[in-house]
Amino acid sequence: MSILRMGGAEIVINQKGISLMEVLVTVLVLGIGLLGVAALQLTSLNANQEGYYRSQATEIAENLASKMRVAKNELYNGSSLLSDIVADYDSTSTAFSCTAAATSCVDSVCTQAQRVAYDRWQVCDAAQNDLPDGEVFVTVVNGIRARIAVAWTPTSARTDLGQVQVLNQRCTGLGVADTKDCVILEVIP
């Protein structure tokens, strides 16, 4: 027992330490707070990964659009209609095939068909290497526009944390599976 003196009064203090109950409550509150921090960290990592995939897909789509513009200037030389150029890159609602490497057009002269095949293979290869289950689709719109869709399998949402996975519904109309997310770029080459 200890005595505390304040002013002229004496106060008797019977407590000699912290009770075990106070320690347990403190540990419980601290544990709940740390679980919240861990949940926020997981959500942040998931969102960061999806942002990375989206930026990679955008870069791949822009790369294909650039290749189409270069092909228009180098190969077609103004002798073809825009609809012919777009039609050569059209995948008719199926993903580009990356099964075998096309003839390289980097150090050699290629025909129009070889150049288109090589461009398609390069873009498809980039999508498969940079994205999970990456695929590239090209659809002709109104005869002169190319709608480029780059699709990937998104990271799964953490439903235990309240996340909801929302996929882009415009992708399914381009031949993309409804379990995938995609970036769509529409260009006139």
mmCIF file with all atom_site columns, N, CA and C in Angstrom, residues 63-73 189:
data_model
loop_
_atom_site.group_PDB
_atom_site.id
_atom_site.type_symbol
_atom_site.label_atom_id
_atom_site.label_alt_id
_atom_site.label_comp_id
_atom_site.label_asym_id
_atom_site.label_entity_id
_atom_site.label_seq_id
_atom_site.pdbx_PDB_ins_code
_atom_site.Cartn_x
_atom_site.Cartn_y
_atom_site.Cartn_z
_atom_site.occupancy
_atom_site.B_iso_or_equiv
_atom_site.pdbx_formal_charge
_atom_site.auth_seq_id
_atom_site.auth_comp_id
_atom_site.auth_asym_id
_atom_site.auth_atom_id
_atom_site.pdbx_PDB_model_num
ATOM 1  N N  . ASN A 1 63  ? 1.371  0.189  -79.189 1.00 0.00 ? 63  ASN A N  1
ATOM 2  C CA . ASN A 1 63  ? 2.427  -0.358 -80.037 1.00 0.00 ? 63  ASN A CA 1
ATOM 3  C C  . ASN A 1 63  ? 1.838  -0.914 -81.333 1.00 0.00 ? 63  ASN A C  1
ATOM 4  N N  . LEU A 1 64  ? 0.742  -1.663 -81.222 1.00 0.00 ? 64  LEU A N  1
ATOM 5  C CA . LEU A 1 64  ? 0.103  -2.201 -82.426 1.00 0.00 ? 64  LEU A CA 1
ATOM 6  C C  . LEU A 1 64  ? -0.446 -1.075 -83.300 1.00 0.00 ? 64  LEU A C  1
ATOM 7  N N  . ALA A 1 65  ? -1.028 -0.058 -82.692 1.00 0.00 ? 65  ALA A N  1
ATOM 8  C CA . ALA A 1 65  ? -1.528 1.077  -83.471 1.00 0.00 ? 65  ALA A CA 1
ATOM 9  C C  . ALA A 1 65  ? -0.383 1.753  -84.229 1.00 0.00 ? 65  ALA A C  1
ATOM 10 N N  . SER A 1 66  ? 0.767  1.889  -83.592 1.00 0.00 ? 66  SER A N  1
ATOM 11 C CA . SER A 1 66  ? 1.939  2.474  -84.259 1.00 0.00 ? 66  SER A CA 1
ATOM 12 C C  . SER A 1 66  ? 2.403  1.602  -85.413 1.00 0.00 ? 66  SER A C  1
ATOM 13 N N  . LYS A 1 67  ? 2.395  0.295  -85.207 1.00 0.00 ? 67  LYS A N  1
ATOM 14 C CA . LYS A 1 67  ? 2.797  -0.633 -86.271 1.00 0.00 ? 67  LYS A CA 1
ATOM 15 C C  . LYS A 1 67  ? 1.850  -0.531 -87.465 1.00 0.00 ? 67  LYS A C  1
ATOM 16 N N  . MET A 1 68  ? 0.571  -0.347 -87.191 1.00 0.00 ? 68  MET A N  1
ATOM 17 C CA . MET A 1 68  ? -0.394 -0.201 -88.283 1.00 0.00 ? 68  MET A CA 1
ATOM 18 C C  . MET A 1 68  ? -0.143 1.093  -89.059 1.00 0.00 ? 68  MET A C  1
ATOM 19 N N  . ARG A 1 69  ? 0.188  2.162  -88.352 1.00 0.00 ? 69  ARG A N  1
ATOM 20 C CA . ARG A 1 69  ? 0.473  3.433  -89.028 1.00 0.00 ? 69  ARG A CA 1
ATOM 21 C C  . ARG A 1 69  ? 1.746  3.335  -89.873 1.00 0.00 ? 69  ARG A C  1
ATOM 22 N N  . VAL A 1 70  ? 2.768  2.667  -89.331 1.00 0.00 ? 70  VAL A N  1
ATOM 23 C CA . VAL A 1 70  ? 4.011  2.485  -90.079 1.00 0.00 ? 70  VAL A CA 1
ATOM 24 C C  . VAL A 1 70  ? 3.751  1.640  -91.316 1.00 0.00 ? 70  VAL A C  1
ATOM 25 N N  . ALA A 1 71  ? 2.966  0.582  -91.165 1.00 0.00 ? 71  ALA A N  1
ATOM 26 C CA . ALA A 1 71  ? 2.646  -0.275 -92.312 1.00 0.00 ? 71  ALA A CA 1
ATOM 27 C C  . ALA A 1 71  ? 1.912  0.519  -93.379 1.00 0.00 ? 71  ALA A C  1
ATOM 28 N N  . LYS A 1 72  ? 1.046  1.414  -92.953 1.00 0.00 ? 72  LYS A N  1
ATOM 29 C CA . LYS A 1 72  ? 0.303  2.239  -93.921 1.00 0.00 ? 72  LYS A CA 1
ATOM 30 C C  . LYS A 1 72  ? 1.272  3.074  -94.750 1.00 0.00 ? 72  LYS A C  1
ATOM 31 N N  . ASN A 1 73  ? 2.261  3.644  -94.109 1.00 0.00 ? 73  ASN A N  1
ATOM 32 C CA . ASN A 1 73  ? 3.206  4.515  -94.804 1.00 0.00 ? 73  ASN A CA 1
ATOM 33 C C  . ASN A 1 73  ? 4.242  3.743  -95.615 1.00 0.00 ? 73  ASN A C  1
ATOM 34 N N  . PRO A 1 189 ? -5.766 4.172  -88.721 1.00 0.00 ? 189 PRO A N  1
ATOM 35 C CA . PRO A 1 189 ? -4.321 4.157  -89.055 1.00 0.00 ? 189 PRO A CA 1
ATOM 36 C C  . PRO A 1 189 ? -3.919 5.212  -90.058 1.00 0.00 ? 189 PRO A C  1
#
